[in-house]
PDB file of C-alpha atoms in Angstrom:
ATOM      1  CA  UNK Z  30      58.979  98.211 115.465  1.00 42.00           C
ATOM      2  CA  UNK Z  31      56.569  95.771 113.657  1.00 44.00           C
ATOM      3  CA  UNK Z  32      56.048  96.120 109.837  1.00 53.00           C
ATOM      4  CA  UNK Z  33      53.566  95.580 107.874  1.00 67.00           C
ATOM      5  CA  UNK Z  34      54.287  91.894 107.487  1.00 80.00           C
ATOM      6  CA  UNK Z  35      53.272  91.147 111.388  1.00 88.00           C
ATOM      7  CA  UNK Z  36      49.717  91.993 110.823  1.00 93.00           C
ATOM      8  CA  UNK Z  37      49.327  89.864 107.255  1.00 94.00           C
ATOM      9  CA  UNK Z  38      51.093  87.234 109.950  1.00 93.00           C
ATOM     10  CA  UNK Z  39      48.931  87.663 112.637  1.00 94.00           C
ATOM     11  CA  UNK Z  40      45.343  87.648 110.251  1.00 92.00           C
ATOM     12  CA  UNK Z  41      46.436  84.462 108.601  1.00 93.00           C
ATOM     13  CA  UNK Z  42      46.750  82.727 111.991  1.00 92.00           C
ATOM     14  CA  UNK Z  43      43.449  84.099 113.088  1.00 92.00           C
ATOM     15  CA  UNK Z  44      41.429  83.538 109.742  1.00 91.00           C
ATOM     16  CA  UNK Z  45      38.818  81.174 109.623  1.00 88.00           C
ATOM     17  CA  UNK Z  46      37.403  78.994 106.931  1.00 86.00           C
ATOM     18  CA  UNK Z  47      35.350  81.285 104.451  1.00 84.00           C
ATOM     19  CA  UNK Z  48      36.863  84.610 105.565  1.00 88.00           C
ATOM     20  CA  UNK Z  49      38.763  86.901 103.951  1.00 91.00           C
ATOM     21  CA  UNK Z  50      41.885  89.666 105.170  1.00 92.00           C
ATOM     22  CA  UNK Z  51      41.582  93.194 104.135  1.00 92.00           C
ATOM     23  CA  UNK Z  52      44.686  95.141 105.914  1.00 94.00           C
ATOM     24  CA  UNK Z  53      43.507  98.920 106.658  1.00 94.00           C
ATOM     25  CA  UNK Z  54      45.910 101.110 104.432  1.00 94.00           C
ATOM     26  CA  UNK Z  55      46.648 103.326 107.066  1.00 95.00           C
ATOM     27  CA  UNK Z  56      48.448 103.209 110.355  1.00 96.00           C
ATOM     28  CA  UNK Z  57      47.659 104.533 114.006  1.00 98.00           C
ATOM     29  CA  UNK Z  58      50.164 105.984 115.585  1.00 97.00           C
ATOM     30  CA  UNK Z  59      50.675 106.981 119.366  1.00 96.00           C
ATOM     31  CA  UNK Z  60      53.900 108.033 121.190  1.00 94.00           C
ATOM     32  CA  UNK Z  61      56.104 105.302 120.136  1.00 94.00           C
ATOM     33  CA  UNK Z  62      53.283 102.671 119.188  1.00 95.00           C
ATOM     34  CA  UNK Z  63      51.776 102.083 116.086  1.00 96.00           C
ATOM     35  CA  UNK Z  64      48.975 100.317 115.566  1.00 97.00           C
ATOM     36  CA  UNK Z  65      47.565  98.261 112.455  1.00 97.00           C
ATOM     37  CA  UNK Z  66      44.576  96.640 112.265  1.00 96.00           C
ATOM     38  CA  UNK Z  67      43.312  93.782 110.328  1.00 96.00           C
ATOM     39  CA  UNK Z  68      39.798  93.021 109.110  1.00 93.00           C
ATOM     40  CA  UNK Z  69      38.499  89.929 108.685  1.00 93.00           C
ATOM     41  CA  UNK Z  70      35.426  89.137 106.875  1.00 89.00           C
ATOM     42  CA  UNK Z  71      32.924  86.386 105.783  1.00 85.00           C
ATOM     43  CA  UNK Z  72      33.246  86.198 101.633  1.00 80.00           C
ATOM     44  CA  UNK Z  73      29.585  87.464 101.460  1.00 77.00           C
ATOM     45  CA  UNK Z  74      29.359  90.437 103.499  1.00 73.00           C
ATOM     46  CA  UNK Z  75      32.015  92.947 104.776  1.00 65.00           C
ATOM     47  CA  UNK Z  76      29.444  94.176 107.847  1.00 68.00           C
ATOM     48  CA  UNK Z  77      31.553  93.960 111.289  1.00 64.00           C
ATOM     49  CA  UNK Z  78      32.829  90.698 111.067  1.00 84.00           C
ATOM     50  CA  UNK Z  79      36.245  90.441 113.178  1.00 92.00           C
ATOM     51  CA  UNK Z  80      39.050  92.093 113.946  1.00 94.00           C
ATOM     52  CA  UNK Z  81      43.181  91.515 114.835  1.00 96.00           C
ATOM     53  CA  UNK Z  82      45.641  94.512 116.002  1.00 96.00           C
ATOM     54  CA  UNK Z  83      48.797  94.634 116.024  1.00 96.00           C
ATOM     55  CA  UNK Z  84      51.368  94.860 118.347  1.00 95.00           C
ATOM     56  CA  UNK Z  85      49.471  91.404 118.913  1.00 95.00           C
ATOM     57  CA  UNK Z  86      50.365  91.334 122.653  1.00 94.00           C
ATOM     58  CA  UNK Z  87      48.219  94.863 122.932  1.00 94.00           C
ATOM     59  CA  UNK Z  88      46.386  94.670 126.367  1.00 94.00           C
ATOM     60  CA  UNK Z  89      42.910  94.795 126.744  1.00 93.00           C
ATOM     61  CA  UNK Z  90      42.520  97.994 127.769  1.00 92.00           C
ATOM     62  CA  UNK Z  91      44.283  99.442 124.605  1.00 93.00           C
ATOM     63  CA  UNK Z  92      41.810  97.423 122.549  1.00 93.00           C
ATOM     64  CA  UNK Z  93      38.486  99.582 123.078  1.00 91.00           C
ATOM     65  CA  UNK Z  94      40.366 103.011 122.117  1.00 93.00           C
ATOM     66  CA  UNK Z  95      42.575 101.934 118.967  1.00 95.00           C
ATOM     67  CA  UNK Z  96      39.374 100.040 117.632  1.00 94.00           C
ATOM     68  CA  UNK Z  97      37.237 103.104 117.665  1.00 92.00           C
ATOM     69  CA  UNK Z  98      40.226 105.752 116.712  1.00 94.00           C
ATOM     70  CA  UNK Z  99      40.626 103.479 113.181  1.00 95.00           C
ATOM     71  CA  UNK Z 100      36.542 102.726 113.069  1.00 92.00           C
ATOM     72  CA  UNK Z 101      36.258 106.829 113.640  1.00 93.00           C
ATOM     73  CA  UNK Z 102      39.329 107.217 110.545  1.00 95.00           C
ATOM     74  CA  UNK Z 103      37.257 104.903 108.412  1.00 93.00           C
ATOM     75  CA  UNK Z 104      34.381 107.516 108.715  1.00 92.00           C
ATOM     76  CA  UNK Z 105      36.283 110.435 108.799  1.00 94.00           C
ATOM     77  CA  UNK Z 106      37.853 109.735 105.845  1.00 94.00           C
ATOM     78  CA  UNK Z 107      34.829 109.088 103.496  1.00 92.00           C
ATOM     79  CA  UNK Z 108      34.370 112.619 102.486  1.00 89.00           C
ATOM     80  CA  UNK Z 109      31.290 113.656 104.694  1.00 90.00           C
ATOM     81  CA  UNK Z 110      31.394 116.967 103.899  1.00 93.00           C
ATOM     82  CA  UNK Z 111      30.951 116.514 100.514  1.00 92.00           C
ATOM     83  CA  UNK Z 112      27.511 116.838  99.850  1.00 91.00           C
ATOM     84  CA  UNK Z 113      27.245 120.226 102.387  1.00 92.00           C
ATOM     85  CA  UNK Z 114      30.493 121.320  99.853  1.00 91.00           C
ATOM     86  CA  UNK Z 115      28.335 120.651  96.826  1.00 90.00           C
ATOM     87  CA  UNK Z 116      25.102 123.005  98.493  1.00 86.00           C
ATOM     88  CA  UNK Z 117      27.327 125.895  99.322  1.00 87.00           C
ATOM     89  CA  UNK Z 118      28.988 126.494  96.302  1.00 84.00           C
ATOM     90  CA  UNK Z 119      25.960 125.920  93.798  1.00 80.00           C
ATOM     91  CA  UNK Z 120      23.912 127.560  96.497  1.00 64.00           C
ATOM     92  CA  UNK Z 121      19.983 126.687  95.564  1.00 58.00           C
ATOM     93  CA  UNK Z 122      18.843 129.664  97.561  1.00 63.00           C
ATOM     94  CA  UNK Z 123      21.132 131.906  95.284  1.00 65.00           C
ATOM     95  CA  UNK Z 124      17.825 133.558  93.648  1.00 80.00           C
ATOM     96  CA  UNK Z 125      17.333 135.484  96.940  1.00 89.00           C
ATOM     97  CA  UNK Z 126      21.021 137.159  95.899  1.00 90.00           C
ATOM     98  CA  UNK Z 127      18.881 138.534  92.951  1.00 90.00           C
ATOM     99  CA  UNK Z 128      16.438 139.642  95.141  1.00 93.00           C
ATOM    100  CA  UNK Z 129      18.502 141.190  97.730  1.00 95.00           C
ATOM    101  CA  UNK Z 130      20.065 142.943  95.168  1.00 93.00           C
ATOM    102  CA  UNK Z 131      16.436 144.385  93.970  1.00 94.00           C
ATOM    103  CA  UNK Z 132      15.764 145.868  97.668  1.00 96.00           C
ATOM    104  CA  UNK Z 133      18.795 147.245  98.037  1.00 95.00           C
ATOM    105  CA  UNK Z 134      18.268 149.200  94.159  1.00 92.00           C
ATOM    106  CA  UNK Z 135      14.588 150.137  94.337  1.00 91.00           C
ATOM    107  CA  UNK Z 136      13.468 150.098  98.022  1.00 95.00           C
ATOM    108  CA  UNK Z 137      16.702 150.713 101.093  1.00 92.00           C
ATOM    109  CA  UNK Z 138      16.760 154.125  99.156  1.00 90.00           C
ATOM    110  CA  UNK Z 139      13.156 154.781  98.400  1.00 95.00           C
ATOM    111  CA  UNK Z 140      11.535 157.297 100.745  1.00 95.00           C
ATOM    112  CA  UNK Z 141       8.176 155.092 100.116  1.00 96.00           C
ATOM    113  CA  UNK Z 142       9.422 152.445 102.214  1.00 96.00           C
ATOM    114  CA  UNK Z 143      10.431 154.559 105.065  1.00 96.00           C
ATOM    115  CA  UNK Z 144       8.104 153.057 107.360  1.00 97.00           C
ATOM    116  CA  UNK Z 145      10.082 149.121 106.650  1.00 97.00           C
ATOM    117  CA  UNK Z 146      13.432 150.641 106.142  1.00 97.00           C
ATOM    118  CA  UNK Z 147      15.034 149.059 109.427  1.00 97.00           C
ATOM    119  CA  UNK Z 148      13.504 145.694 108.434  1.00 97.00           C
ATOM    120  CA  UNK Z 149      14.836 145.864 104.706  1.00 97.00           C
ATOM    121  CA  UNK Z 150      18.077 146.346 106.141  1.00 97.00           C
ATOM    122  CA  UNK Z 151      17.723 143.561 108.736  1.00 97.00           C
ATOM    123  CA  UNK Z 152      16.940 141.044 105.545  1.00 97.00           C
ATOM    124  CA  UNK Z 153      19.717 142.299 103.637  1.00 97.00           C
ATOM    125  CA  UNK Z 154      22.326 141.969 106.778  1.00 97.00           C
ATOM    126  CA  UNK Z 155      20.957 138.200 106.787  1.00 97.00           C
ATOM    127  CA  UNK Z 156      21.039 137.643 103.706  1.00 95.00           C
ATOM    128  CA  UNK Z 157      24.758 138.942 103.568  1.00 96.00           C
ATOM    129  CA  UNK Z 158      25.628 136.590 106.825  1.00 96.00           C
ATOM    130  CA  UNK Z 159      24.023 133.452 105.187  1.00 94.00           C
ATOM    131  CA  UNK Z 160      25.971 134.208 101.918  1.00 94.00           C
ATOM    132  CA  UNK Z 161      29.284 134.178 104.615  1.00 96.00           C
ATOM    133  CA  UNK Z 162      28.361 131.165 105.959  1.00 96.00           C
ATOM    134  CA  UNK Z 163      28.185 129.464 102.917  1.00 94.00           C
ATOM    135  CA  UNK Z 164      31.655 130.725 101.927  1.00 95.00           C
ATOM    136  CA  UNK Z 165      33.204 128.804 105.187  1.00 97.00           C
ATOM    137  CA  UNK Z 166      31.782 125.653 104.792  1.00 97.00           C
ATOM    138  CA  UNK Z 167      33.280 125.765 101.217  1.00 96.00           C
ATOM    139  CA  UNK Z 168      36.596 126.861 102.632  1.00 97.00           C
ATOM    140  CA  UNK Z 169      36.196 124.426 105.700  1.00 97.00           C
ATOM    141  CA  UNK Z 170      35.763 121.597 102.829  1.00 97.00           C
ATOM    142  CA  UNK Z 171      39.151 122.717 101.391  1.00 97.00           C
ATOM    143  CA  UNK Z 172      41.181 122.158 105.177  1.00 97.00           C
ATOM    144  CA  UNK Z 173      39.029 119.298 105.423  1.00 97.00           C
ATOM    145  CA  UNK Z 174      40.268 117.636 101.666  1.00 97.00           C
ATOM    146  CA  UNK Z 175      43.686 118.351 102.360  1.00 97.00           C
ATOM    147  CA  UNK Z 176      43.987 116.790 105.617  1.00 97.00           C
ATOM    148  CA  UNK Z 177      42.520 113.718 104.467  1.00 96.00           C
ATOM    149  CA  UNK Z 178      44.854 113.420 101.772  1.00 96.00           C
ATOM    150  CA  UNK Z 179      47.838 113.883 103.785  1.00 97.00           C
ATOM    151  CA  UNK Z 180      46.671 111.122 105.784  1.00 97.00           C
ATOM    152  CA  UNK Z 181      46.351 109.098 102.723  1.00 95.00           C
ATOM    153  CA  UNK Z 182      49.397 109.906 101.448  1.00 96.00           C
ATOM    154  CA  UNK Z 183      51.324 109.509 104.808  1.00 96.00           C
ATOM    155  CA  UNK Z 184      49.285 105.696 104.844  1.00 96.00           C
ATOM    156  CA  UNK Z 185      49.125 107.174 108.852  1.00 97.00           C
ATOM    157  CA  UNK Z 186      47.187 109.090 111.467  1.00 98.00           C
ATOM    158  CA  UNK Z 187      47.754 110.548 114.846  1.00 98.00           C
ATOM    159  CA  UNK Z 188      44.849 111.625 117.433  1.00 98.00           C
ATOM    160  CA  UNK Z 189      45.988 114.882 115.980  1.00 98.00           C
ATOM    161  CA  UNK Z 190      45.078 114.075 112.558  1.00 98.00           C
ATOM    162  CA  UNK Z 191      41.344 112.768 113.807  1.00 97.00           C
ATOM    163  CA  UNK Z 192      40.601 115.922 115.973  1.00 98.00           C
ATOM    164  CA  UNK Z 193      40.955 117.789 113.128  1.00 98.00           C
ATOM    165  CA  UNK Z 194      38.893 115.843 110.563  1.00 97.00           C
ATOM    166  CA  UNK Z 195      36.414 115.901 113.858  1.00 97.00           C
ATOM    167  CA  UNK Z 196      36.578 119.822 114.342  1.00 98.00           C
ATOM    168  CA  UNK Z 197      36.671 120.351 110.420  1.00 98.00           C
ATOM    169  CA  UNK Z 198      33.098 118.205 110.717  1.00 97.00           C
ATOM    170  CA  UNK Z 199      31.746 120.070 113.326  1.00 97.00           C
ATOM    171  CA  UNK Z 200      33.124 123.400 111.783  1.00 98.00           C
ATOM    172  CA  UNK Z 201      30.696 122.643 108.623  1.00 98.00           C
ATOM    173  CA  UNK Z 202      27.940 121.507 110.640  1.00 97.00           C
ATOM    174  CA  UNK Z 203      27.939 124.942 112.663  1.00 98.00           C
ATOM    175  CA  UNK Z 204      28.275 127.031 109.314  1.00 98.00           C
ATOM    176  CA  UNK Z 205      25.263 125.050 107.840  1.00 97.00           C
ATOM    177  CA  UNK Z 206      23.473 125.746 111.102  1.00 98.00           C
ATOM    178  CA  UNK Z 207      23.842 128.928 111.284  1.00 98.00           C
ATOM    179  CA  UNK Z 208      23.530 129.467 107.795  1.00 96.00           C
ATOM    180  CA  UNK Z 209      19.887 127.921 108.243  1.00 95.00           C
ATOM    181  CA  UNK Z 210      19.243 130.168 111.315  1.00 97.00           C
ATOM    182  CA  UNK Z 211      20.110 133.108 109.095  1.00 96.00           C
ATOM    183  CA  UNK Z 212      17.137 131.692 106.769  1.00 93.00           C
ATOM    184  CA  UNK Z 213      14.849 131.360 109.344  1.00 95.00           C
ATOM    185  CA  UNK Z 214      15.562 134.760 110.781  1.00 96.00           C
ATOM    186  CA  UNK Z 215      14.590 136.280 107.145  1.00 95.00           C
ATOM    187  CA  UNK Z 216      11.224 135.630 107.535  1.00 93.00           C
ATOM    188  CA  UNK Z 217      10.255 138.328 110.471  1.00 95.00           C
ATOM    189  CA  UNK Z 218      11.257 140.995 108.252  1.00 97.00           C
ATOM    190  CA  UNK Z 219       9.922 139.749 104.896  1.00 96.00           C
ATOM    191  CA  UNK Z 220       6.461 139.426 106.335  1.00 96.00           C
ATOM    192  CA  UNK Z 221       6.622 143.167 107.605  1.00 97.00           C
ATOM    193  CA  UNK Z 222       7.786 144.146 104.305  1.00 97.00           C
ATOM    194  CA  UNK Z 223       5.092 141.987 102.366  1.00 97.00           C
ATOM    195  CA  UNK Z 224       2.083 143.216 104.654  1.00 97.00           C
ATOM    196  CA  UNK Z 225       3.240 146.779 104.074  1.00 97.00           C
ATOM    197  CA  UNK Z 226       3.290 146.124 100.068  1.00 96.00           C
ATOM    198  CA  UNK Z 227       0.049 144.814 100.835  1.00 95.00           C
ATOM    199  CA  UNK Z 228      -1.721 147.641 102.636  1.00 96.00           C
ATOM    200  CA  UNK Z 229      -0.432 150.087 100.428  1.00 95.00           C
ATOM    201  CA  UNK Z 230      -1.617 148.276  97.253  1.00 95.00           C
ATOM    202  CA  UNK Z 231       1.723 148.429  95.552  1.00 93.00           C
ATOM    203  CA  UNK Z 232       0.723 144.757  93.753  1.00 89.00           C
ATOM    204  CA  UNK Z 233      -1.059 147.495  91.246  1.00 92.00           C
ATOM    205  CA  UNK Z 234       1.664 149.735  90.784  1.00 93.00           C
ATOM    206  CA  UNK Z 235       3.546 148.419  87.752  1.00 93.00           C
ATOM    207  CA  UNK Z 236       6.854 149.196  88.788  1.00 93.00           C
ATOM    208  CA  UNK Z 237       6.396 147.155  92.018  1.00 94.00           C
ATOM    209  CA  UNK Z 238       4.816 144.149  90.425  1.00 94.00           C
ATOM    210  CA  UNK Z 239       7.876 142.303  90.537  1.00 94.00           C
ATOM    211  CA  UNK Z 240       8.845 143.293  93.711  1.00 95.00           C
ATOM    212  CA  UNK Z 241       5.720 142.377  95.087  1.00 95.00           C
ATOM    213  CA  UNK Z 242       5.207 138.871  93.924  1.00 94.00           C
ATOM    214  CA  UNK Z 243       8.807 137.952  94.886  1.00 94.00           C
ATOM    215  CA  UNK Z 244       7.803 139.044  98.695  1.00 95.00           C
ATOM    216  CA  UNK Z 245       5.166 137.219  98.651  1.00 94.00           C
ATOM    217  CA  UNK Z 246       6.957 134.200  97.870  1.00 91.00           C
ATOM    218  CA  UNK Z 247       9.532 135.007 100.318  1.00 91.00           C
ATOM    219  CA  UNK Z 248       7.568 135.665 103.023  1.00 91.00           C
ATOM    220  CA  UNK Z 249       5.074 132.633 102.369  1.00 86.00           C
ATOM    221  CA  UNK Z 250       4.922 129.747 105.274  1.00 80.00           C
ATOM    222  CA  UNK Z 251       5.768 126.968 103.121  1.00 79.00           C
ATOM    223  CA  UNK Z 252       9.135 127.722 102.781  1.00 79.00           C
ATOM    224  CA  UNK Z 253       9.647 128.081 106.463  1.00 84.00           C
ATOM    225  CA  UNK Z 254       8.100 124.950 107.690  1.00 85.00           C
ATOM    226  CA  UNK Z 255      10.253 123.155 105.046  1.00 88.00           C
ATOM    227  CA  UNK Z 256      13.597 124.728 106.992  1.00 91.00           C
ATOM    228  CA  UNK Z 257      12.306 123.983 110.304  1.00 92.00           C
ATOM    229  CA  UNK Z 258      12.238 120.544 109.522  1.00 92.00           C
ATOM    230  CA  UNK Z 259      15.873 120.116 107.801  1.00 93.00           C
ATOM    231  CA  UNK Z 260      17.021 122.603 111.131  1.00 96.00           C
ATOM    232  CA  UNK Z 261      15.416 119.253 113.271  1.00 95.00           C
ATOM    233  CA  UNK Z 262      19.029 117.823 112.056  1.00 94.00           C
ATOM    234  CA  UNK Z 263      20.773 119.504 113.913  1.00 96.00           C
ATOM    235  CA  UNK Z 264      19.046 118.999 117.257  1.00 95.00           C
ATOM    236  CA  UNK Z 265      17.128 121.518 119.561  1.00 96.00           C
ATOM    237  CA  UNK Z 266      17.002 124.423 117.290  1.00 96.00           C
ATOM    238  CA  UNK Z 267      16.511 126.489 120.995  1.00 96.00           C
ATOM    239  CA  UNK Z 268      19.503 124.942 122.871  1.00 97.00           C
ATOM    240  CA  UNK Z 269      21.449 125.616 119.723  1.00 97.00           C
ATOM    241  CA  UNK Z 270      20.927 129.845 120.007  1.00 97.00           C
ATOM    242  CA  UNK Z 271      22.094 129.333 123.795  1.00 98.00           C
ATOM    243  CA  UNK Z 272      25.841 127.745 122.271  1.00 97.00           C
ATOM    244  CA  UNK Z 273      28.912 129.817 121.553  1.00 98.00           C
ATOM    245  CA  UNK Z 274      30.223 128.354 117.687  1.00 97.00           C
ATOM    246  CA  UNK Z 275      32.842 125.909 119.436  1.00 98.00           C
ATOM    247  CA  UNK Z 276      30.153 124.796 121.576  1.00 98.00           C
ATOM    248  CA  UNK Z 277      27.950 124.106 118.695  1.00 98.00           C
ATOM    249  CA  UNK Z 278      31.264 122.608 117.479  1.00 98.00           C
ATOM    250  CA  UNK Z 279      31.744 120.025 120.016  1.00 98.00           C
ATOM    251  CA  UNK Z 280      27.958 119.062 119.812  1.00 97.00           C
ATOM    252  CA  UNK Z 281      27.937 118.282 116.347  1.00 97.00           C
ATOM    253  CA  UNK Z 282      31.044 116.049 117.115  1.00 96.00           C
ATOM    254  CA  UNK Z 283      29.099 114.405 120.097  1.00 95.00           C
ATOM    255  CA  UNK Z 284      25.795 113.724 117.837  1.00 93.00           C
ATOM    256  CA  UNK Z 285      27.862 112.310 114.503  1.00 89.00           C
ATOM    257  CA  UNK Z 286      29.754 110.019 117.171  1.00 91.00           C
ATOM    258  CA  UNK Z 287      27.084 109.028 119.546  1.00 86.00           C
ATOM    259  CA  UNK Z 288      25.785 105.881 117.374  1.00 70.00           C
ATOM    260  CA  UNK Z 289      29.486 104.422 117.505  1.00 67.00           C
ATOM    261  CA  UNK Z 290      30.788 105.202 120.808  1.00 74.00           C
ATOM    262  CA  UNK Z 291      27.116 103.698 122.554  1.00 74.00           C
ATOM    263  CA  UNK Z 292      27.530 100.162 119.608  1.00 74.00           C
ATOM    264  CA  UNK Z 293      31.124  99.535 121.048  1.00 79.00           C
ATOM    265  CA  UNK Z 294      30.720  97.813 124.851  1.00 82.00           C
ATOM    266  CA  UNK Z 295      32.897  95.192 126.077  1.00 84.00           C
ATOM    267  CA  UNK Z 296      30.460  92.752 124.903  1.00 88.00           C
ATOM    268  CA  UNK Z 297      31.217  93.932 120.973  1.00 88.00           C
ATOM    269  CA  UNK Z 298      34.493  94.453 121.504  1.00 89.00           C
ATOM    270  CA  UNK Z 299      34.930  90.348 122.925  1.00 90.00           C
ATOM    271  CA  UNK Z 300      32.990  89.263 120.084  1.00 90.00           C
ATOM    272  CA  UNK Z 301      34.756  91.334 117.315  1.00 92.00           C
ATOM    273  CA  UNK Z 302      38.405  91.375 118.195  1.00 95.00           C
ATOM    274  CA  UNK Z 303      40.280  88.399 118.000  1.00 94.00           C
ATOM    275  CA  UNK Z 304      43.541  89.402 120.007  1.00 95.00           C
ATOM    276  CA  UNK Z 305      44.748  87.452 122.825  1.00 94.00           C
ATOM    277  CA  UNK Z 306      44.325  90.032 125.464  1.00 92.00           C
ATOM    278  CA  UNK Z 307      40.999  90.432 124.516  1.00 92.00           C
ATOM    279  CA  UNK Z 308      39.948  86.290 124.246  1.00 85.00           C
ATOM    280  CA  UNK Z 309      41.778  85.892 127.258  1.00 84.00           C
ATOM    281  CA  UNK Z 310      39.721  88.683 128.844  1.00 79.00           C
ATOM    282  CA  UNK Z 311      36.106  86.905 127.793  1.00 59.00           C
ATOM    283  CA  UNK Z 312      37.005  83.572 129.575  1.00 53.00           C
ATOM    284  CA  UNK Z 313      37.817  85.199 132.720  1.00 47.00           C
ATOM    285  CA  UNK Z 314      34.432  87.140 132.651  1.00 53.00           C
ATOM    286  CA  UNK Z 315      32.721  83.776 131.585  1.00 49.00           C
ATOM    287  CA  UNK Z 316      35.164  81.751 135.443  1.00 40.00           C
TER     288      UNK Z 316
END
């Protein structure tokens, strides 16, 4: 098996004046094989420059696949969840907790709201789900941490190890979804329960003041054009309600992949990769 020292070998023999070697710090390994790869890159940018592999002799049509399994790695492994992490567990909806809270204490057993008691209870069974949702994509982020630091402890990864950084992705992408579904959902009932405040004139009864104005707020359009455009993220928000969860899982995969998988054609791969396979390849296409 080839160590470490073949690829530092191979990069000096292919680097060109100006350039610089970065070896990746992880391995790919499949079956018996395991891959390294070597970047090389102009001294002023690191932007796709080129590329060696070893085993050197790899054929051509190994190139296409190990380039995009370390390319996918690279992104994998830069903490995209992050960010979606950081919203759940701060949660800057969590004032509707308060107000949830208020519905279920003044109005879900107040015999003046018979009339919106079904849709109280629908907002506070969203509410609940969208508070759930929030508490996976926090625990997703935890799987999703752990896995990427086994792979940086291990200095390796297996097409095991990438499907699940890819299924941990799409996991959080379908909690946030859904989460955001729950949101828009919320607003059917709020409405109800706002006009009915509204007809009955409760905005002057001092004990419903509060309740009132927050209602209002809820229930205003601003809000829900402002979550119909973040739900554009995540495609058609229609198709989306017509997926089971590992559908939407595979989806979310499929759209955070698309980009790479459509930039990395024969052509790229002859200009980027500097194995012989692969310039041996080019001037048989060029005969």
């Amino acid at each position: 098996m080839m160590d470490n020292k073949d690829i530092v070998t191979h990069a000096k023999q292919n680097k060109k004046f100006l350039e610089r070697i970065e070896i990746s710090p992880y391995r790919y390994r499949k079956g018996d094989v395991v891959y390294r790869r070597a970047h090389l890159f102009r001294i002023t940018t690191k932007l796709y420059n080129s590329f060696v592999f070893t085993p050197y002799d790899l054929s051509y049509q190994e190139v296409k696949p190990v380039f995009i399994k370390f390319d996918l790695m690279d992104w994998y492994l830069k903490d995209l969840l992050k960010k979606a992490n950081e919203h759940a567990i701060r949660d800057y909806t969590a004032s509707i907790y308060g107000y949830r809270s208020q519905l279920r204490s003044d109005v879900l057993r107040n015999h003046e709201f018979d009339d919106v008691y079904e849709e109280v209870k629908e907002f506070i069974d969203l509410v609940d789900m969208a508070e759930e949702y929030l508490d996976k994509v926090a625990q997703n982020y935890k799987q999703y941490s752990a896995t990427r630091q086994e792979i940086q402890r291990k200095e390796e990864f297996t097409d095991e190890d990438l499907r699940e950084l890819q299924v941990y992705f799409g996991r959080s992408r379908t909690f946030q979804f859904l989460h955001g579904k729950c949101q828009k959902e919320m607003g059917s009932p709020s409405r109800k329960l706002y006009e009915f405040m509204r007809q009955n004139k409760m905005n002057r009864q001092k004990r419903y003041e509060d309740l009132y104005m927050k209602t209002k707020l809820i229930s205003g359009t601003e809000g829900e054009a402002q979550l119909d455009h973040a739900l554009k993220d995540f495609g058609s928000y229609e198709e989306n309600l017509l997926l089971s969860n590992e559908q939407l899982i595979e989806k979310f995969i499929r759209m955070n992949e698309e980009v790479q998988y459509k930039s990395f054609n024969n052509d790229f791969i002859q200009r980027k990769v500097r194995n012989p396979s692969v310039r041996n390849h080019a001037v048989l296409d060029q005969s």
